[in-house]
Amino acid sequence: MPKPHIPLEVLKAQVAACQACPLAAGRTQTVFGDGNPDARVLFIGEAPGKNEDLQGLPFVGKAGQNLNQLLEIAGLTREEVFIANVLKCRPPGNRDPRPEEIELCTPFLREQTRTINPEFIVTLGNFATKFVLKTEVGITRLHGTLQQAGRFKVFPIYHPAAAIYDRTKWLALENDFATLGELLRR
Ligand code: URA
């Protein structure tokens, strides 16, 4: 028999209580993710930054402003999608997530994904892409190409923070979000 889906409120409470790795000691609060629980599109970022840790919400800092602009290009609003991260706690100084942190934290993301059951998963950057596609192929090669993981359509895109100092990446992001909009209208 298939495992029953865990309601998002239950998962959120489990995340808030998590002490599985040392990131718990440094957090202001966990960042579970936010948006429509029945979303057609699930966006997965890397980990909370300073602003996200303070507000308890994903993508509310500079990368979030970029993401908001890009969502518009795809014809999407934040209210209709769900936005989550690979890690639910902020790594100190925004360093990269460590393999053991990803291993301990991603059971939450896996359950979130099962419960939301989106049609599309948009992976933002290398960490989300590697986790969802189980690949060593980098985002530079994969971005803007439609992939499949189990029953999910997966669309890898550069992380919106990558564009903060790199105009070329911003153009690629605009292009990929326009493609995402087309895929959603098909
Ligand atoms: N970067 C991420 O990957 N996630 C956030 O929530 C914010 C910035």
CSV table of C-alpha atoms and ligand atoms in Angstrom, one decimal:
chain,number,residue,atom,x,y,z
A,1,MET,CA,0.0,0.0,0.0
A,2,PRO,CA,1.4,3.5,-0.8
A,3,LYS,CA,2.4,5.6,2.2
A,4,PRO,CA,-0.2,8.2,3.2
A,5,HIS,CA,0.9,11.8,2.5
A,6,ILE,CA,1.8,13.9,5.5
A,7,PRO,CA,-0.2,17.2,5.8
A,8,LEU,CA,2.0,20.3,5.3
A,9,GLU,CA,1.1,21.7,8.7
A,10,VAL,CA,2.4,18.4,10.3
A,11,LEU,CA,5.6,18.6,8.3
A,12,LYS,CA,6.0,22.3,9.1
A,13,ALA,CA,5.8,21.5,12.9
A,14,GLN,CA,8.4,18.7,12.5
A,15,VAL,CA,10.7,21.0,10.7
A,16,ALA,CA,10.3,23.7,13.4
A,17,ALA,CA,11.2,21.1,16.0
A,18,CYS,CA,14.2,19.6,14.1
A,19,GLN,CA,17.5,19.4,16.0
A,20,ALA,CA,19.1,16.9,13.7
A,21,CYS,CA,22.2,18.9,12.7
A,22,PRO,CA,24.3,21.8,14.1
A,23,LEU,CA,22.5,24.4,11.9
A,24,ALA,CA,19.6,24.2,14.4
A,25,ALA,CA,21.8,26.0,17.0
A,26,GLY,CA,22.5,29.0,14.7
A,27,ARG,CA,19.0,29.6,13.4
A,28,THR,CA,16.6,32.3,14.3
A,29,GLN,CA,13.8,30.1,13.0
A,30,THR,CA,13.3,27.4,10.3
A,31,VAL,CA,12.2,28.3,6.8
A,32,PHE,CA,9.7,25.6,5.8
A,33,GLY,CA,8.6,27.1,2.5
A,34,ASP,CA,5.5,29.0,1.4
A,35,GLY,CA,2.8,29.2,-1.2
A,36,ASN,CA,-0.1,27.2,-2.6
A,37,PRO,CA,-0.3,23.7,-1.1
A,38,ASP,CA,-1.9,22.5,-4.4
A,39,ALA,CA,0.6,24.3,-6.6
A,40,ARG,CA,1.2,23.1,-10.1
A,41,VAL,CA,4.8,24.3,-9.9
A,42,LEU,CA,7.2,23.7,-6.9
A,43,PHE,CA,10.3,25.9,-6.9
A,44,ILE,CA,13.3,24.6,-4.9
A,45,GLY,CA,16.1,26.9,-3.9
A,46,GLU,CA,19.2,26.2,-1.8
A,47,ALA,CA,18.9,27.4,1.8
A,48,PRO,CA,17.6,30.4,3.7
A,49,GLY,CA,19.8,33.5,3.8
A,50,LYS,CA,19.9,36.2,6.5
A,51,ASN,CA,16.6,37.8,5.6
A,52,GLU,CA,14.8,34.4,5.3
A,53,ASP,CA,16.1,33.3,8.6
A,54,LEU,CA,14.8,36.5,10.2
A,55,GLN,CA,11.4,36.4,8.6
A,56,GLY,CA,10.8,32.6,8.4
A,57,LEU,CA,9.9,32.9,4.7
A,58,PRO,CA,11.8,31.8,1.5
A,59,PHE,CA,13.3,34.2,-1.0
A,60,VAL,CA,12.5,37.5,0.7
A,61,GLY,CA,15.9,39.1,0.2
A,62,LYS,CA,17.7,40.3,-2.9
A,63,ALA,CA,17.4,36.9,-4.6
A,64,GLY,CA,13.7,36.9,-3.8
A,65,GLN,CA,13.3,40.3,-5.5
A,66,ASN,CA,14.9,38.7,-8.6
A,67,LEU,CA,12.7,35.7,-8.3
A,68,ASN,CA,9.6,37.9,-8.1
A,69,GLN,CA,10.5,39.6,-11.4
A,70,LEU,CA,11.3,36.3,-13.1
A,71,LEU,CA,8.0,34.7,-12.0
A,72,GLU,CA,6.2,37.5,-13.8
A,73,ILE,CA,8.0,36.6,-17.0
A,74,ALA,CA,6.6,33.1,-16.7
A,75,GLY,CA,3.1,34.5,-16.0
A,76,LEU,CA,3.2,33.2,-12.4
A,77,THR,CA,2.5,34.7,-9.0
A,78,ARG,CA,4.0,33.7,-5.7
A,79,GLU,CA,0.5,32.9,-4.4
A,80,GLU,CA,-0.1,30.2,-7.0
A,81,VAL,CA,3.3,28.4,-6.7
A,82,PHE,CA,5.1,26.8,-3.8
A,83,ILE,CA,8.6,27.8,-2.9
A,84,ALA,CA,10.8,25.7,-0.7
A,85,ASN,CA,14.6,25.0,-0.2
A,86,VAL,CA,16.9,22.0,0.1
A,87,LEU,CA,17.9,23.1,3.6
A,88,LYS,CA,15.4,24.6,6.1
A,89,CYS,CA,18.0,26.4,8.2
A,90,ARG,CA,20.5,29.1,7.3
A,91,PRO,CA,24.1,27.9,7.0
A,92,PRO,CA,26.4,30.3,8.8
A,93,GLY,CA,27.6,33.2,6.5
A,94,ASN,CA,25.5,31.6,3.7
A,95,ARG,CA,28.2,29.0,3.0
A,96,ASP,CA,27.3,26.1,0.8
A,97,PRO,CA,25.1,23.3,2.2
A,98,ARG,CA,27.3,20.3,3.4
A,99,PRO,CA,26.5,16.7,2.2
A,100,GLU,CA,25.6,15.6,5.7
A,101,GLU,CA,23.2,18.6,6.1
A,102,ILE,CA,21.5,17.7,2.8
A,103,GLU,CA,21.2,14.1,3.8
A,104,LEU,CA,19.6,14.9,7.2
A,105,CYS,CA,17.3,17.7,5.9
A,106,THR,CA,16.0,16.4,2.5
A,107,PRO,CA,13.6,13.8,3.9
A,108,PHE,CA,11.4,16.9,4.7
A,109,LEU,CA,11.7,18.2,1.1
A,110,ARG,CA,10.9,14.7,-0.2
A,111,GLU,CA,7.7,14.6,1.9
A,112,GLN,CA,6.8,18.1,1.0
A,113,THR,CA,7.1,17.2,-2.6
A,114,ARG,CA,4.9,14.1,-2.2
A,115,THR,CA,2.2,16.1,-0.4
A,116,ILE,CA,2.1,19.0,-2.8
A,117,ASN,CA,2.4,16.6,-5.8
A,118,PRO,CA,3.3,19.3,-8.4
A,119,GLU,CA,3.4,18.8,-12.1
A,120,PHE,CA,6.6,20.7,-12.5
A,121,ILE,CA,9.6,21.1,-10.2
A,122,VAL,CA,11.8,24.1,-11.0
A,123,THR,CA,15.2,23.6,-9.4
A,124,LEU,CA,17.0,26.8,-8.7
A,125,GLY,CA,20.8,26.3,-8.9
A,126,ASN,CA,23.2,23.4,-8.5
A,127,PHE,CA,22.2,22.0,-5.1
A,128,ALA,CA,18.5,21.7,-5.8
A,129,THR,CA,19.2,20.3,-9.3
A,130,LYS,CA,21.7,17.7,-8.1
A,131,PHE,CA,19.3,16.6,-5.4
A,132,VAL,CA,16.2,16.3,-7.6
A,133,LEU,CA,17.9,14.8,-10.7
A,134,LYS,CA,20.5,12.7,-8.8
A,135,THR,CA,23.1,14.0,-11.3
A,136,GLU,CA,26.6,15.3,-11.3
A,137,VAL,CA,25.9,17.3,-14.5
A,138,GLY,CA,26.1,21.0,-13.5
A,139,ILE,CA,23.5,23.7,-13.9
A,140,THR,CA,25.5,25.4,-16.7
A,141,ARG,CA,24.7,22.5,-18.9
A,142,LEU,CA,21.3,21.6,-17.6
A,143,HIS,CA,19.6,25.0,-17.2
A,144,GLY,CA,16.6,25.6,-19.5
A,145,THR,CA,16.2,21.9,-20.5
A,146,LEU,CA,13.1,19.9,-19.5
A,147,GLN,CA,14.0,16.8,-17.5
A,148,GLN,CA,12.0,14.0,-15.9
A,149,ALA,CA,12.3,12.6,-12.4
A,150,GLY,CA,9.8,9.9,-11.7
A,151,ARG,CA,6.4,11.4,-12.3
A,152,PHE,CA,7.7,15.0,-12.1
A,153,LYS,CA,8.7,17.3,-15.0
A,154,VAL,CA,11.9,19.0,-13.8
A,155,PHE,CA,13.1,22.3,-15.2
A,156,PRO,CA,16.5,23.4,-13.9
A,157,ILE,CA,17.3,27.1,-13.9
A,158,TYR,CA,20.2,29.1,-12.5
A,159,HIS,CA,19.8,30.3,-8.9
A,160,PRO,CA,18.3,33.9,-9.0
A,161,ALA,CA,21.2,35.0,-6.7
A,162,ALA,CA,23.7,34.0,-9.4
A,163,ALA,CA,22.4,37.0,-11.5
A,164,ILE,CA,23.1,39.6,-8.8
A,165,TYR,CA,26.6,40.3,-10.2
A,166,ASP,CA,26.4,38.6,-13.6
A,167,ARG,CA,24.4,40.1,-16.4
A,168,THR,CA,24.8,37.1,-18.7
A,169,LYS,CA,23.2,34.9,-16.0
A,170,TRP,CA,20.3,37.4,-15.8
A,171,LEU,CA,19.6,37.1,-19.5
A,172,ALA,CA,19.7,33.3,-19.3
A,173,LEU,CA,17.3,33.4,-16.3
A,174,GLU,CA,14.9,35.7,-18.3
A,175,ASN,CA,15.1,33.3,-21.2
A,176,ASP,CA,14.5,30.2,-19.1
A,177,PHE,CA,11.5,31.7,-17.3
A,178,ALA,CA,10.0,32.6,-20.6
A,179,THR,CA,10.4,29.0,-21.7
A,180,LEU,CA,8.9,27.9,-18.4
A,181,GLY,CA,5.8,30.1,-19.2
A,182,GLU,CA,5.5,28.4,-22.6
A,183,LEU,CA,5.8,24.9,-21.1
A,184,LEU,CA,3.0,25.8,-18.6
A,185,ARG,CA,0.7,27.0,-21.4
A,186,ARG,CA,1.2,23.9,-23.5
B,1,URA,N1,18.4,31.6,-1.6
B,1,URA,C1,17.8,30.4,-1.5
B,1,URA,O1,18.3,29.5,-2.1
B,1,URA,N2,16.7,30.3,-0.8
B,1,URA,C2,16.1,31.3,-0.1
B,1,URA,O2,15.1,31.1,0.5
B,1,URA,C3,16.8,32.6,-0.2
B,1,URA,C4,17.9,32.7,-0.9
